[in-house]
Structures are given as C-alpha cells and as structure tokens.
Coordinates of C-alpha atoms in Angstrom, one line a residue:
Chain A
X88 CA 5.1 116.0 138.3
X89 CA 8.0 118.0 140.0
X90 CA 7.3 120.9 142.4
X91 CA 9.5 123.9 142.0
X92 CA 10.9 125.8 145.1
X93 CA 8.8 128.5 144.8
X94 CA 5.7 126.3 144.5
X95 CA 6.5 124.5 147.7
X96 CA 7.1 127.9 149.5
X97 CA 3.4 129.2 148.2
X98 CA 1.8 125.9 149.2
X99 CA 3.6 126.1 152.8
X100 CA 2.5 129.6 153.2
X101 CA -1.3 128.9 152.4
X102 CA -1.1 126.2 154.6
X103 CA 0.2 128.2 157.3
X104 CA 3.1 125.7 157.6
X105 CA 6.7 126.9 158.7
X106 CA 9.4 125.7 156.4
X107 CA 12.8 124.9 157.8
X108 CA 15.7 127.1 156.7
X109 CA 17.2 124.4 154.5
X110 CA 14.0 124.1 152.6
X111 CA 13.9 127.6 151.9
X112 CA 17.6 128.2 151.2
X113 CA 18.0 125.4 148.8
X114 CA 19.4 126.5 145.2
X115 CA 17.0 126.8 142.5
X116 CA 16.5 123.3 141.0
X117 CA 17.3 121.3 143.7
X118 CA 14.9 119.6 145.3
X119 CA 14.4 119.6 149.3
X120 CA 12.6 117.2 151.5
X121 CA 9.1 118.8 151.1
X122 CA 9.3 119.2 147.4
X123 CA 10.0 115.5 146.9
X124 CA 7.3 114.3 149.5
X125 CA 4.8 116.9 147.9
X126 CA 5.6 115.6 144.4
X127 CA 5.4 112.0 145.3
X128 CA 1.8 112.7 146.8
X129 CA 0.9 114.6 143.7
X130 CA 2.2 111.6 141.4
X131 CA 0.0 109.2 143.2
X132 CA -3.0 111.0 143.1
X133 CA -2.1 111.7 139.4
X134 CA -3.1 108.3 138.7
X135 CA -6.7 109.0 139.0
X136 CA -6.2 110.9 135.6
X137 CA -5.8 107.5 134.0
X138 CA -9.4 106.8 134.3
X139 CA -11.8 108.0 131.6
X140 CA -14.6 110.0 133.2
X141 CA -16.1 111.5 129.8
X142 CA -19.8 111.9 130.6
X143 CA -19.6 111.3 134.4
X144 CA -21.0 114.1 136.4
X145 CA -18.5 115.2 139.4
X146 CA -19.6 114.2 142.7
X147 CA -19.9 116.9 145.2
X148 CA -21.5 115.2 148.1
X149 CA -21.8 111.4 148.8
X150 CA -25.3 111.6 150.7
X151 CA -27.6 112.2 147.2
X152 CA -29.6 114.1 149.6
X153 CA -30.5 118.0 148.7
X154 CA -32.4 120.7 150.7
X155 CA -31.7 119.4 153.8
X156 CA -32.4 122.6 156.2
X157 CA -33.9 123.5 159.6
X158 CA -36.4 126.0 161.1
X159 CA -34.6 129.0 162.4
X160 CA -34.9 128.4 166.1
X161 CA -32.3 128.7 168.8
X162 CA -31.0 126.3 171.5
X163 CA -28.7 127.3 174.5
X164 CA -25.2 127.6 173.7
X165 CA -21.9 126.6 175.6
X166 CA -21.2 128.8 178.6
X167 CA -18.0 131.1 178.1
X168 CA -16.1 128.8 180.5
X169 CA -16.8 126.0 178.3
X170 CA -16.1 127.8 174.9
X171 CA -12.8 128.7 176.1
X172 CA -12.2 125.4 178.0
X173 CA -9.4 124.4 175.4
X174 CA -8.0 127.6 174.7
X175 CA -4.1 127.8 175.4
X176 CA -4.5 131.5 176.7
X177 CA -7.5 133.6 177.5
X178 CA -8.2 137.1 178.4
X179 CA -11.5 139.0 179.4
X180 CA -13.5 136.1 178.1
X181 CA -11.8 136.1 174.9
X182 CA -9.6 133.7 173.2
X183 CA -5.7 135.2 172.8
X184 CA -3.7 134.5 170.1
X185 CA -0.4 136.1 169.0
X186 CA -1.0 139.8 167.6
X187 CA -2.3 140.3 164.1
X188 CA -1.0 143.4 162.4
X189 CA -4.1 145.7 161.4
X190 CA -3.7 149.3 160.7
Chain B
X117 CA -23.6 165.6 140.2
X118 CA -20.0 165.4 141.6
X119 CA -18.9 162.7 139.1
X120 CA -19.6 164.8 136.1
X121 CA -16.9 167.2 136.6
X122 CA -13.7 166.9 134.6
X123 CA -10.9 164.9 135.9
X124 CA -8.3 165.3 133.5
X125 CA -10.3 163.3 131.2
X126 CA -10.2 160.3 133.5
X127 CA -12.9 158.4 134.7
X128 CA -13.4 156.3 137.6
X129 CA -14.4 152.5 137.2
X130 CA -16.1 151.3 140.4
X131 CA -17.4 148.0 141.6
X132 CA -19.1 147.4 145.0
X133 CA -19.5 144.5 147.3
X134 CA -22.1 144.8 150.2
X135 CA -22.3 142.4 153.2
X136 CA -25.6 142.2 155.2
X137 CA -26.0 140.3 158.2
X138 CA -29.3 139.1 158.4
X139 CA -31.4 139.3 161.6
X140 CA -32.5 135.5 161.8
X141 CA -32.9 134.2 165.3
X142 CA -30.2 131.5 164.9
X143 CA -26.8 131.3 163.0
X144 CA -26.4 130.2 159.6
X145 CA -25.2 126.7 160.4
X146 CA -25.9 125.9 164.0
X147 CA -28.6 126.8 166.6
X148 CA -26.5 129.4 168.4
X149 CA -28.6 132.7 168.9
X150 CA -27.6 135.1 166.1
X151 CA -28.4 138.1 168.4
X152 CA -24.9 138.8 169.4
X153 CA -24.6 142.6 169.5
X154 CA -23.2 143.8 173.0
X155 CA -23.2 140.4 174.7
X156 CA -20.7 139.2 176.8
X157 CA -17.8 137.5 174.5
X158 CA -17.9 134.0 173.6
X159 CA -21.5 133.1 175.2
X160 CA -23.2 132.5 171.7
X161 CA -21.1 129.5 170.7
X162 CA -21.1 125.9 170.1
X163 CA -18.6 123.4 168.3
X164 CA -20.2 124.2 164.9
X165 CA -19.3 128.0 165.1
X166 CA -16.1 127.5 167.1
X167 CA -15.0 125.0 164.3
X168 CA -14.2 122.1 166.8
X169 CA -13.4 118.8 164.8
X170 CA -16.3 116.6 164.0
X171 CA -19.0 119.4 164.4
X172 CA -21.3 119.6 161.2
X173 CA -23.2 122.5 159.7
X174 CA -27.0 122.3 159.4
X175 CA -28.4 124.9 157.2
X176 CA -30.6 127.7 158.3
X177 CA -34.0 127.7 156.0
X178 CA -34.8 131.2 156.9
X179 CA -31.4 132.8 156.0
X180 CA -31.7 131.0 152.6
X181 CA -35.3 132.4 151.9
X182 CA -34.0 136.0 153.0
X183 CA -31.0 135.6 150.5
X184 CA -33.3 134.5 147.6
X185 CA -35.8 137.6 148.5
X186 CA -32.9 139.8 148.3
X187 CA -31.9 138.5 145.1
X188 CA -35.4 138.6 143.6
X189 CA -36.0 142.3 144.7
X190 CA -32.6 142.8 142.6
X191 CA -34.0 141.1 140.0
X192 CA -31.7 138.2 139.6
X193 CA -32.6 134.8 138.7
X194 CA -32.6 131.9 141.3
X195 CA -30.2 129.1 140.7
X196 CA -32.2 125.8 140.5
X197 CA -29.2 124.2 141.9
X198 CA -26.9 126.0 144.5
X199 CA -24.0 124.7 146.4
X200 CA -21.9 126.0 149.2
X201 CA -18.0 126.1 149.1
X202 CA -15.3 126.3 151.3
X203 CA -13.2 129.6 151.2
X204 CA -9.7 128.6 152.6
X205 CA -7.3 131.1 154.5
X206 CA -5.7 131.5 157.8
X207 CA -6.8 134.5 159.9
X208 CA -7.7 134.3 163.7
X209 CA -11.3 135.6 162.9
X210 CA -12.1 132.2 161.3
X211 CA -11.6 129.3 163.4
X212 CA -12.3 126.3 160.9
X213 CA -9.5 127.7 158.7
X214 CA -12.4 128.0 156.1
X215 CA -15.3 130.2 155.7
X216 CA -18.4 128.3 154.2
X217 CA -19.4 130.6 151.3
X218 CA -20.7 130.4 147.8
X219 CA -18.7 130.8 144.8
X220 CA -19.3 128.6 141.4
X221 CA -23.1 128.2 142.4
X222 CA -24.4 131.1 144.1
X223 CA -28.3 131.1 145.2
X224 CA -28.8 134.2 142.9
X225 CA -27.0 135.7 139.8
X226 CA -27.8 138.3 137.0
X227 CA -29.6 140.9 138.6
X228 CA -29.7 144.7 138.4
X229 CA -30.9 148.2 140.3
X230 CA -31.9 151.1 138.5
X231 CA -30.3 154.4 140.3
X232 CA -31.9 157.6 140.5
X233 CA -29.9 158.8 137.6
X234 CA -31.6 156.4 135.6
X235 CA -28.2 154.5 135.3
X236 CA -28.8 150.6 135.6
X237 CA -26.2 148.7 137.7
X238 CA -25.7 145.1 136.9
X239 CA -25.7 142.9 139.8
X240 CA -23.4 139.8 139.4
X241 CA -24.5 137.8 142.1
X242 CA -26.1 137.6 145.5
X243 CA -24.9 134.7 147.8
X244 CA -25.1 133.3 151.1
X245 CA -22.1 132.9 153.7
X246 CA -21.3 133.0 157.3
X247 CA -19.8 136.0 159.4
X248 CA -16.4 135.6 161.3
X249 CA -15.5 136.1 164.9
X250 CA -14.4 139.7 165.9
X251 CA -11.1 140.7 166.8
X252 CA -9.8 143.0 169.3
X253 CA -6.2 144.1 168.9
X254 CA -4.5 145.0 172.3
X255 CA -1.0 145.5 173.2
X256 CA 0.8 143.2 170.5
X257 CA -2.1 140.7 171.2
X258 CA -5.2 139.5 169.3
X259 CA -8.3 138.7 171.3
X260 CA -11.2 136.9 169.8
X261 CA -14.9 136.7 170.4
X262 CA -16.5 134.1 168.3
X263 CA -20.1 135.3 168.9
X264 CA -20.5 136.5 165.4
X265 CA -19.0 133.6 164.3
X266 CA -21.3 131.9 161.8
X267 CA -24.2 134.8 161.8
X268 CA -25.9 134.6 158.4
X269 CA -24.3 137.0 155.8
X270 CA -25.3 137.5 152.4
X271 CA -23.0 139.2 149.8
X272 CA -23.9 141.2 147.0
X273 CA -21.7 142.1 144.3
X274 CA -22.1 144.3 141.2
X275 CA -20.3 144.6 138.1
X276 CA -17.8 147.6 137.7
X277 CA -20.5 149.7 136.5
X278 CA -20.1 152.9 138.7
X279 CA -18.7 155.7 136.9
X280 CA -19.2 158.4 139.7
X281 CA -19.4 158.5 143.6
X282 CA -22.9 159.8 143.8
X283 CA -24.1 156.8 142.1
X284 CA -22.3 154.6 144.5
X285 CA -23.9 156.4 147.4
X286 CA -27.3 156.0 145.9
X287 CA -26.8 152.4 145.3
X288 CA -25.8 151.6 148.9
X289 CA -28.8 153.7 150.4
X290 CA -31.3 151.7 148.1
X291 CA -29.8 148.4 149.3
X292 CA -29.9 149.5 153.0
X293 CA -33.7 150.6 152.3
X294 CA -34.1 147.4 150.4
X295 CA -33.2 145.3 153.4
X296 CA -35.4 147.1 155.9
X297 CA -38.3 146.7 153.9
X298 CA -37.8 143.2 153.4
X299 CA -37.1 142.9 157.1
X300 CA -34.1 140.9 156.7
X301 CA -31.7 143.0 158.5
X302 CA -31.7 146.4 160.6
X303 CA -28.8 147.2 158.0
X304 CA -27.2 149.2 160.6
X305 CA -23.6 150.4 159.4
X306 CA -22.4 151.7 162.6
X307 CA -23.3 148.1 164.1
X308 CA -21.6 146.4 161.3
X309 CA -24.9 145.0 160.1
X310 CA -24.2 146.5 156.5
X311 CA -20.7 146.8 155.4
X312 CA -19.2 148.1 152.0
X313 CA -16.1 147.4 149.9
X314 CA -15.5 149.3 146.8
X315 CA -13.1 148.3 143.9
X316 CA -11.9 151.5 142.5
X317 CA -9.6 152.1 139.3
X318 CA -9.5 154.9 136.9
X319 CA -8.8 155.1 133.2
X320 CA -8.8 157.5 130.2
X321 CA -11.8 158.5 128.7
X322 CA -11.7 157.6 125.0
X323 CA -14.0 160.6 123.9
X324 CA -16.3 162.9 125.4
X325 CA -18.9 160.9 123.5
X326 CA -18.6 157.5 125.0
X327 CA -18.0 159.1 128.4
X328 CA -21.7 160.6 128.1
X329 CA -22.9 157.5 127.0
X330 CA -21.3 155.7 130.0
X331 CA -22.5 157.5 132.8
X332 CA -25.9 158.1 131.6
X333 CA -27.0 154.5 130.2
X334 CA -26.4 150.9 131.2
X335 CA -22.9 149.9 129.6
X336 CA -23.7 148.8 126.3
X337 CA -20.2 149.6 124.9
X338 CA -18.0 147.5 126.8
X339 CA -14.7 149.3 127.2
X340 CA -11.5 147.8 128.4
X341 CA -11.4 147.8 132.1
X342 CA -8.1 149.0 133.7
X343 CA -5.3 146.4 134.4
X344 CA -5.6 146.8 138.5
X345 CA -8.1 147.6 140.8
X346 CA -7.9 148.9 144.6
X347 CA -10.0 147.4 147.0
X348 CA -11.1 149.8 149.7
X349 CA -12.3 148.1 153.0
X350 CA -13.3 148.7 156.4
X351 CA -15.8 151.4 155.4
X352 CA -18.6 151.8 158.1
X353 CA -20.7 154.6 156.8
X354 CA -21.9 156.1 153.8
X355 CA -19.9 159.4 154.3
X356 CA -16.7 157.5 154.9
X357 CA -17.2 155.6 151.8
X358 CA -17.9 158.7 149.6
X359 CA -14.7 160.3 151.2
X360 CA -12.6 157.2 150.8
X361 CA -13.7 156.7 147.1
X362 CA -13.2 160.3 146.4
X363 CA -9.8 160.3 147.8
X364 CA -8.7 157.1 146.0
X365 CA -9.9 158.4 142.6
X366 CA -7.6 161.5 143.3
X367 CA -4.8 159.7 144.4
X368 CA -4.9 157.3 141.4
X369 CA -5.3 160.1 138.9
X370 CA -2.3 161.9 140.1
X371 CA 0.0 158.5 140.2
X372 CA -0.8 158.0 136.8
X373 CA -0.4 161.6 135.6
X374 CA 3.1 161.3 137.2
X375 CA 3.8 158.0 135.2
X376 CA 3.5 155.8 138.0
X377 CA 2.1 152.1 137.8
X378 CA -0.8 151.3 139.6
X379 CA -1.1 147.9 141.3
X380 CA -3.7 145.5 142.9
X381 CA -4.1 146.2 146.5
X382 CA -6.4 146.4 149.5
X383 CA -6.4 149.6 151.4
X384 CA -8.4 150.9 154.4
X385 CA -9.9 154.4 155.3
X386 CA -8.3 156.2 158.0
X387 CA -11.2 158.8 159.1
X388 CA -8.8 161.0 161.3
X389 CA -6.0 161.4 158.7
X390 CA -8.7 161.5 155.8
X391 CA -6.8 159.2 153.5
X392 CA -6.4 155.7 152.6
X393 CA -3.6 153.4 153.3
X394 CA -2.3 150.0 152.1
X395 CA -3.3 146.9 153.9
X396 CA -2.2 144.3 151.7
X397 CA -0.5 144.4 148.6
X398 CA -0.4 142.1 145.1
X399 CA 2.2 139.8 146.7
X400 CA 0.0 138.8 149.6
X401 CA -3.3 138.7 147.4
X402 CA -5.5 135.9 148.2
X403 CA -5.6 132.2 146.9
X404 CA -8.9 131.1 148.5
X405 CA -8.5 127.4 147.0
X406 CA -12.4 127.1 146.7
X407 CA -13.9 123.7 146.6
X408 CA -17.5 122.3 147.2
X409 CA -18.3 121.9 151.0
X410 CA -18.7 118.1 151.4
X411 CA -20.6 118.4 154.7
X412 CA -23.5 120.2 153.0
X413 CA -25.9 118.5 150.3
X414 CA -26.8 120.9 147.4
X415 CA -30.0 123.1 147.5
X416 CA -32.3 122.5 144.7
X417 CA -34.9 125.7 144.7
X418 CA -38.1 124.8 142.8
X419 CA -39.9 127.3 141.0
X420 CA -42.9 127.2 143.0
X421 CA -40.9 128.1 146.1
X422 CA -39.4 131.4 144.4
X423 CA -42.9 132.0 143.4
X424 CA -44.4 131.9 147.0
X425 CA -41.2 133.8 148.4
X426 CA -41.8 136.3 145.7
X427 CA -45.5 136.6 146.7
X428 CA -44.5 137.2 150.3
X429 CA -42.5 140.3 149.7
X430 CA -43.7 143.6 150.6
X431 CA -44.1 146.5 147.8
X432 CA -40.5 147.4 146.9
X433 CA -39.7 150.9 147.8
X434 CA -38.7 151.7 144.1
X435 CA -42.3 150.4 143.2
X436 CA -43.9 152.3 145.8
X437 CA -41.9 155.5 145.1
X438 CA -43.3 155.3 141.5
X439 CA -46.8 154.3 142.4
X440 CA -46.8 157.3 144.8
X441 CA -45.8 159.7 141.9
X442 CA -48.7 158.2 139.6
X443 CA -51.6 157.9 142.3
X444 CA -50.9 160.8 144.3
X445 CA -49.5 163.1 141.7
X446 CA -46.5 163.6 143.9
X447 CA -43.2 164.7 142.6
X448 CA -40.4 162.5 142.4
X449 CA -38.7 164.1 145.4
X450 CA -41.9 164.0 147.2
X451 CA -42.5 160.3 146.5
X452 CA -38.7 159.6 147.7
X453 CA -39.1 161.0 151.0
X454 CA -42.4 159.6 151.7
X455 CA -41.4 156.1 150.9
X456 CA -38.1 156.4 152.6
X457 CA -39.3 153.9 155.0
X458 CA -42.1 151.4 154.9
X459 CA -43.5 152.8 158.3
X460 CA -43.9 156.5 156.9
X461 CA -45.0 155.5 153.7
X462 CA -48.0 153.6 155.3
X463 CA -48.9 156.4 157.4
X464 CA -48.9 158.8 154.6
X465 CA -51.4 156.3 152.8
X466 CA -53.4 156.1 155.8
X467 CA -53.5 160.2 155.9
X468 CA -54.3 160.2 152.3
X469 CA -57.1 157.7 152.7
X470 CA -58.7 159.5 155.5
X471 CA -58.0 163.1 154.2
X472 CA -59.6 162.0 150.7
X473 CA -62.8 161.7 152.6
X474 CA -62.8 165.2 153.9
X475 CA -61.5 166.5 150.4
X476 CA -57.9 167.2 151.5
X477 CA -55.6 167.0 148.4
X478 CA -52.8 164.2 148.8
X479 CA -50.3 166.8 147.5
X480 CA -51.5 169.1 150.3
X481 CA -50.7 166.2 152.8
X482 CA -47.4 165.4 151.3
X483 CA -46.2 168.9 151.6
X484 CA -47.3 169.3 155.1
X485 CA -45.7 166.0 156.3
X486 CA -42.5 167.1 154.5
X487 CA -42.2 170.5 155.5
X488 CA -43.2 169.9 159.2
X489 CA -41.2 166.5 159.3
X490 CA -44.4 164.6 160.7
X491 CA -43.3 161.4 162.2
X492 CA -45.1 158.2 161.5
X493 CA -46.4 158.1 165.1
X494 CA -48.1 161.7 165.2
X495 CA -52.2 161.3 165.5
X496 CA -54.0 161.1 162.0
X497 CA -56.6 163.5 163.2
X498 CA -54.4 165.9 164.5
X499 CA -52.5 166.4 161.5
X500 CA -55.3 166.3 159.0
X501 CA -56.9 169.0 161.3
X502 CA -53.8 171.1 161.3
X503 CA -53.6 171.0 157.6
X504 CA -57.2 172.0 157.2
X505 CA -56.4 174.8 159.7
X506 CA -53.9 176.0 157.4
X507 CA -56.7 176.6 154.8
X508 CA -59.0 179.6 154.6
X509 CA -61.6 180.3 157.1
X510 CA -61.3 177.4 159.2
X511 CA -64.3 176.8 161.5
X512 CA -62.5 176.5 164.9
X513 CA -65.2 177.9 167.1
X514 CA -66.6 175.0 169.4
X515 CA -70.1 176.3 169.5
X516 CA -70.3 176.6 165.7
X517 CA -68.7 173.1 165.5
X518 CA -71.3 171.6 167.9
X519 CA -73.9 173.1 166.0
X520 CA -72.5 171.4 162.6
X521 CA -71.9 168.2 164.6
X522 CA -75.4 168.1 166.1
X523 CA -76.7 168.5 162.4
X524 CA -74.5 165.6 161.1
X525 CA -75.6 163.5 163.8
X526 CA -79.3 163.9 163.1
X527 CA -78.7 163.2 159.2
X528 CA -76.7 160.2 160.1
X529 CA -78.8 157.7 162.0
X530 CA -77.2 154.6 160.7
X531 CA -73.7 155.9 161.6
X532 CA -74.9 156.9 165.2
X533 CA -76.5 153.6 165.8
X534 CA -73.3 151.9 164.5
X535 CA -71.3 153.8 167.1
X536 CA -73.7 153.0 169.7
X537 CA -73.2 149.3 168.9
X538 CA -69.4 149.6 169.7
X539 CA -68.2 150.5 165.9
X540 CA -65.8 153.3 166.5
X541 CA -65.0 153.9 162.8
X542 CA -68.4 155.3 162.1
X543 CA -67.2 158.3 164.1
X544 CA -65.5 159.1 160.5
X545 CA -68.5 159.0 158.8
X546 CA -69.9 161.8 161.1
X547 CA -66.6 163.6 161.0
X548 CA -67.0 163.5 157.2
X549 CA -70.8 164.6 157.4
X550 CA -69.6 167.7 159.3
X551 CA -66.7 168.2 156.7
X552 CA -69.4 168.2 153.9
X553 CA -71.7 170.6 155.9
X554 CA -69.1 173.2 156.7
X555 CA -67.9 172.8 153.1
X556 CA -64.4 171.4 154.2
X557 CA -63.9 174.2 156.6
X558 CA -64.4 172.4 160.0
X559 CA -61.2 171.9 162.1
X560 CA -61.2 168.2 162.3
X561 CA -58.7 168.0 165.1
X562 CA -61.5 169.4 167.5
X563 CA -64.5 167.2 165.9
X564 CA -63.9 164.1 167.5
X565 CA -64.3 165.0 171.3
X566 CA -67.1 167.3 170.2
X567 CA -69.1 164.5 168.5
X568 CA -67.9 162.0 171.2
X569 CA -69.3 164.2 173.9
X570 CA -72.7 164.9 171.9
X571 CA -72.9 161.2 171.2
X572 CA -73.2 160.2 174.7
X573 CA -76.3 162.0 175.1
X574 CA -78.1 160.8 172.1
X575 CA -80.4 158.0 172.7

C-alpha cells in the first residue's frame, strides 16, 4: 500500500509533525523518506487482514471488566508548584506555550 | 414568531449542540476537585488531568448517573452498552493530545423535546465527556490553566430540526431549566457552565405548504439538507446566540442570492461589531480519528439501574407546567412563569395549599404572585394576608379580629391543646376557624400574632 504525498502531508499535520522541505517539495509520484517508511509500516500491519475474523467480536478492552466506577469524592491535588515543575516555561501560575491564534 | 416572516422563500435549518458542565464534587476521571471557578490557576490538577504519561482514568459514577438522568428527561433510550473513545487533536487546552469522549456508543440516544410552539425537536444523543483546560491569550503567548481540564461535561446534540430562532431560544432555555431542576449543573452561561454551538444553513423553501408543515410539526417529510453548514461557536449568552444566528441567516441568504457558494466553516460571534467571523475553514476541517479508549472498560447499564435513576428524578418542568394548568386551572403563561424554578413552583404550591384552607383561589394566588413578582422567600402568611386584603370588606381591625380569634379558640379545644403541647401547625386550624367565622374576610397577616397572644393566656 503506497501513500501519496498528500496523504503523508495530512498524516504529518494530524500528528503535529513538521516535515522537512525535501519531503514537502518532492514532485508528485515520487516517494520521500516518510512515504516509504509509512508505507512499509502499513504493509506490515496489513498482514493482519489475512486472518479470517468472521464472527469474531472486536476487542475494545482486554480486561474483560465493565462498570469500573468510583464514588464522587475528592482528594488533594498537586500544588501549583508541583503541577508546573515540568513546564519549560511558566508565567502567573500558568503553563506558557507559543501563541495560538484566536479571534 | 420571528421565524415566520418571509425571507425571500428561504428557511433556516438549524441544529444545536449544548455542552453542560456537571456540578459533581470531583472531576470525570480523577479525584481532583471539580470546583475550579475563580480558583488559583493549576491548583486543581493531578497526573491524570494533566495528561502525564502512565496516568490512568477512573470513571466518576455520579457523572454517569447525571448524564443518564439528562438523557431520560429528554426521552432518550439508555444504551445497554456504552463506551468511551479518544477524540484526537492537537490544541494546547488538551494536554493528552486527545479528549476522552463518546462517539459510536453514547450513553443516551434518540430522544426528543417538545417546544412551546408544539414542535418536537429530535435529540440525536446525550453523551459524556471531559472538559479541557482554559487558555489565556497574552502578547503573542498562550497561557494555560488546567484546573478545568477533566471536569465532567455532557453534550446534547439535536437533529437539524429548528426552522426559526425563537424555537432555538426556547429549546436552550428549556435545557437550562432542566439542568437546574435535576440539580446536575448551575447552568450559568456567563461562567461557561453551559455553552451553545449552532449549526446553521439555509435552503430554498420548496412550497409554501411544505414550509408550514415543517415549522409547525415534527419533521415528517424529510427534505434534503443544504450541502454545507456553518458552525457558530463561542456563544456565551442566549441573547448573543439569537443575534449570531439571525446575523448568520441573513448573511447566508444574501450570499446565496448573489450566487455565491457557501462552504463548511466555523464562525465566532463578535459582540462588539455584532457580526460573525471565520474561525476555521473547510480546509482545516477536523479529522479526529476516534477510537475506543483502551484504558476504560465498557459501561453496562442495567435496566434496573435506569429504573432507579428514573424514580430518583424530580417532576420535570414541563410536566409540572402541565399539571399546574390542569390542577390549578392556570393559563399556560401563568404556569410557565410559576414553574420557571423548582423553588418558586414549590413555594406557589405551598401558598395554594394553605390558601385553599382559607378559601383563597389558586388563580388569585397565581395572579398576585406573578403581578407583584413575589419571590420564593416571602412569608406565606403575609402573602395570603395581602391577597385577602385585596378582597372586599377585609376585617383588619384588631379588636374585631381578637373577638373572632377568641371565638375560634373556644370552638377548637383540640387545636388549642395541640398547640399547647408544642404543635405549631395547630395554629393553622385556628386561623382556618377565624376565616370561617369571618366568612373569609379576616386579614390573615394580622391573625398569627393575635392568636399567639390570646393562646398565652388560655389554660
């Protein structure tokens, strides 16, 4: 299963991955590094389609459990300092990230 | 009705998505406090709601029950098997890179709500999800507060059944009232407890006949939906919602009249400029790649649990409304006002019960409460007294009232004995006695102190 350049671009955007310019600028039809790698992954996974799963229910959860719920009670949260301890940048008690355009 | 005016033979096609934040104590999937409003930023978080690697969600049972109650109130069927899914997208308000939501197996499906105009709005689904963090945009940077992240959120989605703005307003108000009756949310729009999103498009009306049919009845005749729809977001008041939808209908009709092609897009409402603006176009349309949340086992909702939840629900506003009309012979408008909040409805019923003993008619009480804008906290005796006083020949003279009270006391030995033994309620019997003796003309607001004074000296 070969992926087109547009498909690779779309997957990269959805995964929030930057593409190198040589991947972006390739002429249509020519596969870049990502296209080849991704296609190989898909081909590998595609082998699963050889198994006949007629009449087999899909597995959504391997625990076999259901209705695992808890009472609506609270426990102490992390302190602000603890919560922000891994943040590369913080300001006024908040995480800072590069500006998201809104309005 | 605003929507009935002719719009160059166009009619709007509107669907609504309502999000409501539940007022549970803890968050949806962790035990952090969900009471985040106005708190110091990032003081209500833990590895789960911060989306730290390895943290696992744990379902809050109260939230699930609230979601089912909302679904039941909206005549939905509760799914015997329900599953959570991951809705994947990148945005800084979402720390995990996905929101735990429901897609293919929502908790409640196929409901309906009847509006004041008689139209039945079909509810597609009522599902459970989690709220996101809050973003603050500041000088080219975005600051994030995750206190809200993971707060239980219920989403209610209608079919595109609305044909006029007034119906949308009525629906949204009814939902807000429902959330408050059920006690599942404060549903305060300004605080963001309740958020509205409208999907708006317009189409040519095929014939005058079909239009009338569509606006006044449930959609029996399925007509083709327009090939696009505009999603209106960030609406935080009923007024803005109406303004945004009205603006959008006008804008779309004008565009179509000019021969323009409308496309799928998301627009926001600018309250200052009173217009909608593009937030996201079709090219950036979402592709969420939903898949079942592997960290959460499925929910199996037993019929018995549904029954017990149903029996724990209060009388719903629309049922109460109807009962008030029938039981108290109120007009639809009166019943609507008096059932607006459960508190006022209960207060009114209290007045009617007591007033009934004194021969005061429920309609009279309704008129007085509505005209004088009586709040649920006002003393019942005082209100009934004033209603009486409005009547003819009210006996307000204290000496005359004392005489009547004395007579009532000597006629009602049992009530006096009850009162003496500490049964405060026995006073009502004596008040009733005075009312009978005075043929309903005694000023009840003055009776209580007089009776109390006289009873002190009775041995």
